[in-house]
Amino acid sequence: MAKFDIQGFDKLMTELDRLGRFEEIAPKMLEESVGILKEEVIKEASKHRDTGEMVESIKETSAISGKGGGYYICVRPTGYASGKKWQNSRTISGKKAGKRERVRNMEKLVYLEFGVKGRPAVPILTTAVLNAEPKVIAKMQEVFNREVAAG
């Protein structure tokens, strides 16, 4: 039975690569640990809820193969806010757009994370990632050990 201890994510990925089973194990590790991050993002976002639509729209993706090799997985708000509208200030072909557009839930999170004029940043994602990191790494280690022992 293969067993080892890691002190961080980079060491875990190096060990996965060394075993030659990266393509098989990495997606499982991500998909089984993403729920931990999702819970933390929801917990942090819930502290700043207005209507609750953005918090309720937070979802995770499945593991996706990256262009340069490796995998990634996302936790983010999806869809649009139903009743909120805003005056579009983006420029299209050098002209200010004059129509009203719905606000994406992801935009709401970005505005909170990085702040807007007159409103300071509230680092929801940063805090959630930092809070979830030890639990996510522990879960990934657990999945790794299980898969290596089974395989």
Short mmCIF file of N, CA and C in Angstrom, two decimals:
data_model
loop_
_atom_site.label_atom_id
_atom_site.label_comp_id
_atom_site.label_asym_id
_atom_site.label_seq_id
_atom_site.Cartn_x
_atom_site.Cartn_y
_atom_site.Cartn_z
N MET A 1 0.85 -1.18 0.00
CA MET A 1 0.00 0.00 0.00
C MET A 1 0.89 1.24 0.00
N ALA A 2 0.65 2.13 -0.95
CA ALA A 2 1.43 3.37 -1.03
C ALA A 2 0.89 4.37 -0.03
N LYS A 3 1.80 4.99 0.69
CA LYS A 3 1.39 6.01 1.65
C LYS A 3 2.48 7.06 1.74
N PHE A 4 2.07 8.29 1.81
CA PHE A 4 3.01 9.38 2.02
C PHE A 4 2.26 10.55 2.61
N ASP A 5 2.98 11.46 3.19
CA ASP A 5 2.39 12.67 3.75
C ASP A 5 2.87 13.86 2.94
N ILE A 6 1.98 14.83 2.77
CA ILE A 6 2.36 16.03 2.03
C ILE A 6 2.20 17.24 2.92
N GLN A 7 2.88 18.31 2.57
CA GLN A 7 2.78 19.55 3.31
C GLN A 7 2.18 20.67 2.46
N GLY A 8 1.63 20.34 1.32
CA GLY A 8 1.03 21.36 0.47
C GLY A 8 0.59 20.79 -0.85
N PHE A 9 -0.16 21.58 -1.58
CA PHE A 9 -0.76 21.15 -2.84
C PHE A 9 0.30 20.84 -3.90
N ASP A 10 1.36 21.63 -3.98
CA ASP A 10 2.40 21.40 -5.00
C ASP A 10 3.05 20.04 -4.83
N LYS A 11 3.32 19.65 -3.60
CA LYS A 11 3.93 18.34 -3.35
C LYS A 11 2.98 17.21 -3.75
N LEU A 12 1.70 17.39 -3.49
CA LEU A 12 0.71 16.39 -3.87
C LEU A 12 0.68 16.21 -5.39
N MET A 13 0.69 17.32 -6.11
CA MET A 13 0.65 17.24 -7.57
C MET A 13 1.92 16.60 -8.12
N THR A 14 3.07 16.88 -7.52
CA THR A 14 4.33 16.27 -7.95
C THR A 14 4.28 14.76 -7.76
N GLU A 15 3.74 14.32 -6.64
CA GLU A 15 3.64 12.88 -6.36
C GLU A 15 2.67 12.21 -7.34
N LEU A 16 1.57 12.87 -7.65
CA LEU A 16 0.61 12.33 -8.63
C LEU A 16 1.29 12.14 -9.98
N ASP A 17 2.05 13.13 -10.39
CA ASP A 17 2.75 13.08 -11.67
C ASP A 17 3.78 11.95 -11.68
N ARG A 18 4.48 11.78 -10.57
CA ARG A 18 5.50 10.73 -10.46
C ARG A 18 4.89 9.34 -10.62
N LEU A 19 3.70 9.14 -10.11
CA LEU A 19 3.04 7.83 -10.20
C LEU A 19 2.51 7.53 -11.60
N GLY A 20 2.38 8.54 -12.44
CA GLY A 20 1.89 8.33 -13.80
C GLY A 20 0.40 8.08 -13.90
N ARG A 21 -0.35 8.41 -12.86
CA ARG A 21 -1.81 8.20 -12.87
C ARG A 21 -2.56 9.52 -12.71
N PHE A 22 -1.91 10.60 -13.10
CA PHE A 22 -2.47 11.93 -12.94
C PHE A 22 -3.84 12.05 -13.61
N GLU A 23 -3.93 11.60 -14.87
CA GLU A 23 -5.17 11.73 -15.65
C GLU A 23 -6.34 10.99 -15.01
N GLU A 24 -6.04 9.95 -14.27
CA GLU A 24 -7.07 9.14 -13.64
C GLU A 24 -7.48 9.69 -12.28
N ILE A 25 -6.51 10.07 -11.47
CA ILE A 25 -6.77 10.42 -10.08
C ILE A 25 -7.09 11.91 -9.88
N ALA A 26 -6.45 12.80 -10.60
CA ALA A 26 -6.63 14.23 -10.38
C ALA A 26 -8.09 14.69 -10.46
N PRO A 27 -8.85 14.28 -11.50
CA PRO A 27 -10.26 14.72 -11.54
C PRO A 27 -11.07 14.22 -10.34
N LYS A 28 -10.80 13.01 -9.89
CA LYS A 28 -11.51 12.48 -8.71
C LYS A 28 -11.20 13.31 -7.48
N MET A 29 -9.94 13.68 -7.33
CA MET A 29 -9.53 14.47 -6.18
C MET A 29 -10.25 15.82 -6.17
N LEU A 30 -10.32 16.46 -7.32
CA LEU A 30 -10.98 17.75 -7.42
C LEU A 30 -12.48 17.64 -7.16
N GLU A 31 -13.13 16.66 -7.80
CA GLU A 31 -14.58 16.55 -7.69
C GLU A 31 -15.04 16.15 -6.30
N GLU A 32 -14.23 15.37 -5.59
CA GLU A 32 -14.62 14.98 -4.24
C GLU A 32 -14.32 16.05 -3.20
N SER A 33 -13.44 16.99 -3.53
CA SER A 33 -13.09 18.04 -2.56
C SER A 33 -13.76 19.39 -2.84
N VAL A 34 -14.35 19.58 -4.00
CA VAL A 34 -14.91 20.88 -4.36
C VAL A 34 -16.08 21.29 -3.47
N GLY A 35 -16.79 20.33 -2.92
CA GLY A 35 -17.91 20.65 -2.03
C GLY A 35 -17.47 21.43 -0.80
N ILE A 36 -16.27 21.17 -0.33
CA ILE A 36 -15.73 21.89 0.83
C ILE A 36 -15.57 23.37 0.49
N LEU A 37 -15.00 23.64 -0.67
CA LEU A 37 -14.83 25.03 -1.10
C LEU A 37 -16.18 25.70 -1.34
N LYS A 38 -17.10 24.98 -1.95
CA LYS A 38 -18.43 25.54 -2.21
C LYS A 38 -19.10 25.97 -0.91
N GLU A 39 -19.02 25.13 0.12
CA GLU A 39 -19.62 25.47 1.42
C GLU A 39 -19.00 26.75 1.99
N GLU A 40 -17.68 26.88 1.87
CA GLU A 40 -17.02 28.08 2.40
C GLU A 40 -17.41 29.33 1.62
N VAL A 41 -17.51 29.22 0.29
CA VAL A 41 -17.91 30.38 -0.52
C VAL A 41 -19.33 30.80 -0.15
N ILE A 42 -20.22 29.85 -0.01
CA ILE A 42 -21.60 30.15 0.37
C ILE A 42 -21.64 30.79 1.76
N LYS A 43 -20.87 30.25 2.69
CA LYS A 43 -20.83 30.80 4.06
C LYS A 43 -20.37 32.26 4.05
N GLU A 44 -19.31 32.55 3.31
CA GLU A 44 -18.79 33.92 3.26
C GLU A 44 -19.74 34.85 2.50
N ALA A 45 -20.28 34.39 1.39
CA ALA A 45 -21.20 35.21 0.59
C ALA A 45 -22.50 35.49 1.35
N SER A 46 -22.93 34.56 2.17
CA SER A 46 -24.18 34.73 2.92
C SER A 46 -24.10 35.87 3.93
N LYS A 47 -22.90 36.23 4.34
CA LYS A 47 -22.73 37.34 5.28
C LYS A 47 -23.08 38.68 4.64
N HIS A 48 -23.14 38.71 3.30
CA HIS A 48 -23.35 39.96 2.57
C HIS A 48 -24.54 39.87 1.63
N ARG A 49 -25.53 39.11 1.99
CA ARG A 49 -26.66 38.89 1.10
C ARG A 49 -27.65 40.05 1.14
N ASP A 50 -28.20 40.32 -0.03
CA ASP A 50 -29.24 41.34 -0.16
C ASP A 50 -30.55 40.59 -0.41
N THR A 51 -30.71 40.06 -1.61
CA THR A 51 -31.91 39.29 -1.93
C THR A 51 -31.68 37.79 -1.75
N GLY A 52 -30.43 37.38 -1.75
CA GLY A 52 -30.10 35.95 -1.63
C GLY A 52 -29.93 35.26 -2.97
N GLU A 53 -30.24 35.96 -4.06
CA GLU A 53 -30.15 35.33 -5.39
C GLU A 53 -28.73 34.91 -5.74
N MET A 54 -27.77 35.77 -5.44
CA MET A 54 -26.38 35.46 -5.78
C MET A 54 -25.91 34.25 -4.99
N VAL A 55 -26.19 34.21 -3.71
CA VAL A 55 -25.76 33.08 -2.87
C VAL A 55 -26.40 31.78 -3.36
N GLU A 56 -27.68 31.83 -3.67
CA GLU A 56 -28.39 30.63 -4.12
C GLU A 56 -27.91 30.14 -5.48
N SER A 57 -27.28 31.01 -6.25
CA SER A 57 -26.83 30.62 -7.59
C SER A 57 -25.42 30.02 -7.60
N ILE A 58 -24.76 29.96 -6.44
CA ILE A 58 -23.39 29.44 -6.39
C ILE A 58 -23.39 27.95 -6.67
N LYS A 59 -22.60 27.57 -7.69
CA LYS A 59 -22.51 26.17 -8.12
C LYS A 59 -21.06 25.83 -8.42
N GLU A 60 -20.78 24.54 -8.48
CA GLU A 60 -19.45 24.10 -8.87
C GLU A 60 -19.52 23.43 -10.24
N THR A 61 -18.41 23.46 -10.95
CA THR A 61 -18.31 22.75 -12.22
C THR A 61 -17.75 21.37 -11.94
N SER A 62 -17.70 20.53 -12.95
CA SER A 62 -16.97 19.27 -12.82
C SER A 62 -15.53 19.57 -13.22
N ALA A 63 -14.63 18.61 -13.00
CA ALA A 63 -13.22 18.81 -13.34
C ALA A 63 -13.08 18.99 -14.84
N ILE A 64 -12.31 19.99 -15.22
CA ILE A 64 -12.12 20.34 -16.63
C ILE A 64 -10.64 20.25 -16.95
N SER A 65 -10.33 19.62 -18.07
CA SER A 65 -8.94 19.50 -18.50
C SER A 65 -8.47 20.83 -19.06
N GLY A 66 -7.33 21.31 -18.54
CA GLY A 66 -6.78 22.59 -18.98
C GLY A 66 -5.99 22.46 -20.26
N LYS A 67 -5.76 23.56 -20.95
CA LYS A 67 -5.02 23.55 -22.21
C LYS A 67 -3.57 23.12 -22.04
N GLY A 68 -2.93 23.55 -20.97
CA GLY A 68 -1.52 23.24 -20.76
C GLY A 68 -1.31 21.97 -19.96
N GLY A 69 -2.31 21.12 -19.88
CA GLY A 69 -2.23 19.93 -19.05
C GLY A 69 -2.80 20.26 -17.68
N GLY A 70 -3.14 19.28 -16.96
CA GLY A 70 -3.71 19.49 -15.64
C GLY A 70 -5.22 19.67 -15.70
N TYR A 71 -5.80 19.87 -14.54
CA TYR A 71 -7.24 20.01 -14.41
C TYR A 71 -7.55 21.20 -13.51
N TYR A 72 -8.76 21.72 -13.66
CA TYR A 72 -9.23 22.76 -12.75
C TYR A 72 -10.72 22.57 -12.53
N ILE A 73 -11.21 23.21 -11.50
CA ILE A 73 -12.62 23.13 -11.15
C ILE A 73 -13.01 24.50 -10.59
N CYS A 74 -14.23 24.93 -10.81
CA CYS A 74 -14.65 26.27 -10.40
C CYS A 74 -15.84 26.22 -9.45
N VAL A 75 -15.88 27.19 -8.56
CA VAL A 75 -17.05 27.46 -7.72
C VAL A 75 -17.37 28.91 -7.95
N ARG A 76 -18.58 29.19 -8.47
CA ARG A 76 -18.93 30.56 -8.77
C ARG A 76 -20.43 30.73 -8.90
N PRO A 77 -20.90 31.99 -8.74
CA PRO A 77 -22.31 32.27 -8.97
C PRO A 77 -22.64 32.12 -10.45
N THR A 78 -23.86 31.73 -10.74
CA THR A 78 -24.29 31.54 -12.12
C THR A 78 -25.56 32.35 -12.36
N GLY A 79 -25.87 32.58 -13.61
CA GLY A 79 -27.12 33.21 -13.98
C GLY A 79 -27.17 34.71 -13.70
N TYR A 80 -28.38 35.24 -13.76
CA TYR A 80 -28.63 36.67 -13.61
C TYR A 80 -29.52 36.94 -12.41
N ALA A 81 -29.39 38.13 -11.87
CA ALA A 81 -30.32 38.57 -10.83
C ALA A 81 -31.65 38.85 -11.51
N SER A 82 -32.72 38.42 -10.90
CA SER A 82 -34.02 38.51 -11.57
C SER A 82 -34.56 39.93 -11.66
N GLY A 83 -34.53 40.69 -10.59
CA GLY A 83 -35.18 41.99 -10.62
C GLY A 83 -34.24 43.18 -10.68
N LYS A 84 -32.99 42.97 -10.43
CA LYS A 84 -32.05 44.08 -10.40
C LYS A 84 -31.65 44.49 -11.80
N LYS A 85 -31.67 45.77 -12.07
CA LYS A 85 -31.22 46.29 -13.36
C LYS A 85 -30.22 47.40 -13.09
N TRP A 86 -29.42 47.68 -14.06
CA TRP A 86 -28.43 48.74 -13.90
C TRP A 86 -28.24 49.43 -15.22
N GLN A 87 -27.80 50.66 -15.17
CA GLN A 87 -27.52 51.41 -16.39
C GLN A 87 -26.17 50.94 -16.91
N ASN A 88 -26.17 50.39 -18.10
CA ASN A 88 -24.94 49.85 -18.68
C ASN A 88 -23.95 50.97 -18.95
N SER A 89 -22.78 50.88 -18.35
CA SER A 89 -21.77 51.92 -18.55
C SER A 89 -20.64 51.43 -19.45
N ARG A 90 -20.77 50.24 -20.00
CA ARG A 90 -19.75 49.73 -20.91
C ARG A 90 -19.83 50.47 -22.23
N THR A 91 -18.71 50.55 -22.91
CA THR A 91 -18.72 51.19 -24.22
C THR A 91 -18.73 50.12 -25.30
N ILE A 92 -19.49 50.38 -26.31
CA ILE A 92 -19.56 49.50 -27.46
C ILE A 92 -19.21 50.34 -28.68
N SER A 93 -18.14 49.98 -29.35
CA SER A 93 -17.65 50.72 -30.51
C SER A 93 -17.46 52.21 -30.19
N GLY A 94 -16.94 52.49 -29.01
CA GLY A 94 -16.65 53.87 -28.64
C GLY A 94 -17.85 54.66 -28.15
N LYS A 95 -19.04 54.06 -28.16
CA LYS A 95 -20.24 54.76 -27.69
C LYS A 95 -20.74 54.10 -26.41
N LYS A 96 -21.24 54.91 -25.53
CA LYS A 96 -21.80 54.37 -24.31
C LYS A 96 -23.13 53.70 -24.64
N ALA A 97 -23.27 52.47 -24.18
CA ALA A 97 -24.50 51.74 -24.43
C ALA A 97 -25.63 52.37 -23.61
N GLY A 98 -26.78 52.54 -24.16
CA GLY A 98 -27.87 53.22 -23.47
C GLY A 98 -28.94 52.30 -22.96
N LYS A 99 -28.84 51.01 -23.21
CA LYS A 99 -29.91 50.12 -22.75
C LYS A 99 -29.61 49.60 -21.35
N ARG A 100 -30.64 49.17 -20.70
CA ARG A 100 -30.49 48.59 -19.37
C ARG A 100 -30.29 47.09 -19.51
N GLU A 101 -29.36 46.56 -18.72
CA GLU A 101 -29.09 45.13 -18.77
C GLU A 101 -29.22 44.53 -17.38
N ARG A 102 -29.55 43.27 -17.37
CA ARG A 102 -29.61 42.57 -16.09
C ARG A 102 -28.20 42.37 -15.54
N VAL A 103 -28.09 42.29 -14.24
CA VAL A 103 -26.81 42.08 -13.59
C VAL A 103 -26.56 40.58 -13.43
N ARG A 104 -25.39 40.15 -13.83
CA ARG A 104 -25.00 38.76 -13.62
C ARG A 104 -24.67 38.56 -12.15
N ASN A 105 -25.00 37.41 -11.62
CA ASN A 105 -24.67 37.12 -10.23
C ASN A 105 -23.16 37.11 -10.01
N MET A 106 -22.40 36.69 -11.01
CA MET A 106 -20.95 36.71 -10.89
C MET A 106 -20.44 38.15 -10.76
N GLU A 107 -21.07 39.08 -11.46
CA GLU A 107 -20.67 40.48 -11.34
C GLU A 107 -20.86 40.99 -9.92
N LYS A 108 -21.95 40.59 -9.30
CA LYS A 108 -22.19 41.00 -7.92
C LYS A 108 -21.05 40.53 -7.01
N LEU A 109 -20.63 39.29 -7.22
CA LEU A 109 -19.54 38.76 -6.40
C LEU A 109 -18.23 39.49 -6.68
N VAL A 110 -17.97 39.80 -7.94
CA VAL A 110 -16.75 40.54 -8.28
C VAL A 110 -16.78 41.93 -7.65
N TYR A 111 -17.94 42.60 -7.68
CA TYR A 111 -18.05 43.92 -7.06
C TYR A 111 -17.76 43.84 -5.56
N LEU A 112 -18.25 42.79 -4.92
CA LEU A 112 -17.97 42.62 -3.50
C LEU A 112 -16.48 42.32 -3.28
N GLU A 113 -15.95 41.39 -4.04
CA GLU A 113 -14.56 40.94 -3.86
C GLU A 113 -13.55 42.07 -4.04
N PHE A 114 -13.74 42.88 -5.07
CA PHE A 114 -12.76 43.90 -5.40
C PHE A 114 -13.20 45.32 -5.06
N GLY A 115 -14.46 45.50 -4.69
CA GLY A 115 -14.98 46.81 -4.36
C GLY A 115 -15.32 47.62 -5.60
N VAL A 116 -16.03 48.69 -5.39
CA VAL A 116 -16.37 49.64 -6.44
C VAL A 116 -16.18 51.03 -5.85
N LYS A 117 -16.25 52.03 -6.68
CA LYS A 117 -16.06 53.41 -6.21
C LYS A 117 -17.03 53.70 -5.05
N GLY A 118 -16.46 54.10 -3.95
CA GLY A 118 -17.28 54.43 -2.79
C GLY A 118 -17.64 53.24 -1.92
N ARG A 119 -17.21 52.06 -2.29
CA ARG A 119 -17.53 50.86 -1.50
C ARG A 119 -16.28 49.98 -1.43
N PRO A 120 -15.77 49.72 -0.24
CA PRO A 120 -14.52 48.97 -0.12
C PRO A 120 -14.69 47.50 -0.51
N ALA A 121 -13.58 46.87 -0.83
CA ALA A 121 -13.56 45.45 -1.18
C ALA A 121 -13.92 44.61 0.04
N VAL A 122 -14.65 43.54 -0.21
CA VAL A 122 -14.98 42.53 0.80
C VAL A 122 -14.50 41.20 0.22
N PRO A 123 -13.32 40.74 0.60
CA PRO A 123 -12.71 39.57 -0.05
C PRO A 123 -13.39 38.24 0.30
N ILE A 124 -14.53 38.00 -0.28
CA ILE A 124 -15.30 36.78 -0.03
C ILE A 124 -14.56 35.55 -0.54
N LEU A 125 -14.15 35.57 -1.80
CA LEU A 125 -13.47 34.40 -2.37
C LEU A 125 -12.12 34.15 -1.71
N THR A 126 -11.38 35.20 -1.48
CA THR A 126 -10.07 35.06 -0.85
C THR A 126 -10.22 34.41 0.52
N THR A 127 -11.14 34.90 1.31
CA THR A 127 -11.38 34.35 2.65
C THR A 127 -11.84 32.90 2.57
N ALA A 128 -12.76 32.60 1.65
CA ALA A 128 -13.26 31.24 1.50
C ALA A 128 -12.15 30.27 1.11
N VAL A 129 -11.30 30.68 0.18
CA VAL A 129 -10.20 29.82 -0.26
C VAL A 129 -9.24 29.56 0.89
N LEU A 130 -8.87 30.60 1.62
CA LEU A 130 -7.95 30.43 2.74
C LEU A 130 -8.55 29.54 3.83
N ASN A 131 -9.84 29.69 4.10
CA ASN A 131 -10.50 28.86 5.11
C ASN A 131 -10.62 27.40 4.67
N ALA A 132 -10.87 27.18 3.39
CA ALA A 132 -11.10 25.83 2.88
C ALA A 132 -9.81 25.07 2.58
N GLU A 133 -8.72 25.77 2.34
CA GLU A 133 -7.49 25.13 1.85
C GLU A 133 -7.04 23.91 2.68
N PRO A 134 -6.91 23.99 4.00
CA PRO A 134 -6.45 22.80 4.72
C PRO A 134 -7.40 21.61 4.61
N LYS A 135 -8.71 21.88 4.64
CA LYS A 135 -9.69 20.80 4.53
C LYS A 135 -9.69 20.21 3.12
N VAL A 136 -9.53 21.06 2.11
CA VAL A 136 -9.49 20.57 0.72
C VAL A 136 -8.25 19.70 0.51
N ILE A 137 -7.11 20.15 0.98
CA ILE A 137 -5.88 19.36 0.82
C ILE A 137 -6.00 18.03 1.54
N ALA A 138 -6.58 18.04 2.75
CA ALA A 138 -6.77 16.78 3.49
C ALA A 138 -7.68 15.83 2.73
N LYS A 139 -8.75 16.35 2.14
CA LYS A 139 -9.68 15.51 1.37
C LYS A 139 -8.99 14.96 0.12
N MET A 140 -8.22 15.81 -0.55
CA MET A 140 -7.50 15.36 -1.74
C MET A 140 -6.49 14.27 -1.37
N GLN A 141 -5.83 14.43 -0.24
CA GLN A 141 -4.90 13.41 0.23
C GLN A 141 -5.62 12.10 0.49
N GLU A 142 -6.80 12.18 1.11
CA GLU A 142 -7.62 11.00 1.39
C GLU A 142 -8.00 10.27 0.10
N VAL A 143 -8.45 11.03 -0.90
CA VAL A 143 -8.83 10.43 -2.18
C VAL A 143 -7.60 9.82 -2.86
N PHE A 144 -6.50 10.53 -2.82
CA PHE A 144 -5.25 10.02 -3.40
C PHE A 144 -4.87 8.69 -2.76
N ASN A 145 -4.84 8.63 -1.45
CA ASN A 145 -4.46 7.40 -0.75
C ASN A 145 -5.40 6.25 -1.10
N ARG A 146 -6.69 6.53 -1.16
CA ARG A 146 -7.67 5.51 -1.49
C ARG A 146 -7.46 4.98 -2.91
N GLU A 147 -7.26 5.88 -3.86
CA GLU A 147 -7.10 5.49 -5.25
C GLU A 147 -5.79 4.74 -5.49
N VAL A 148 -4.72 5.16 -4.84
CA VAL A 148 -3.43 4.48 -5.01
C VAL A 148 -3.49 3.09 -4.41
N ALA A 149 -4.15 2.97 -3.24
CA ALA A 149 -4.29 1.66 -2.58
C ALA A 149 -5.15 0.71 -3.41
N ALA A 150 -6.16 1.26 -4.10
CA ALA A 150 -7.06 0.43 -4.90
C ALA A 150 -6.45 0.05 -6.24
N GLY A 151 -5.46 0.82 -6.67
CA GLY A 151 -5.03 0.65 -8.02
C GLY A 151 -3.78 -0.01 -8.33
#
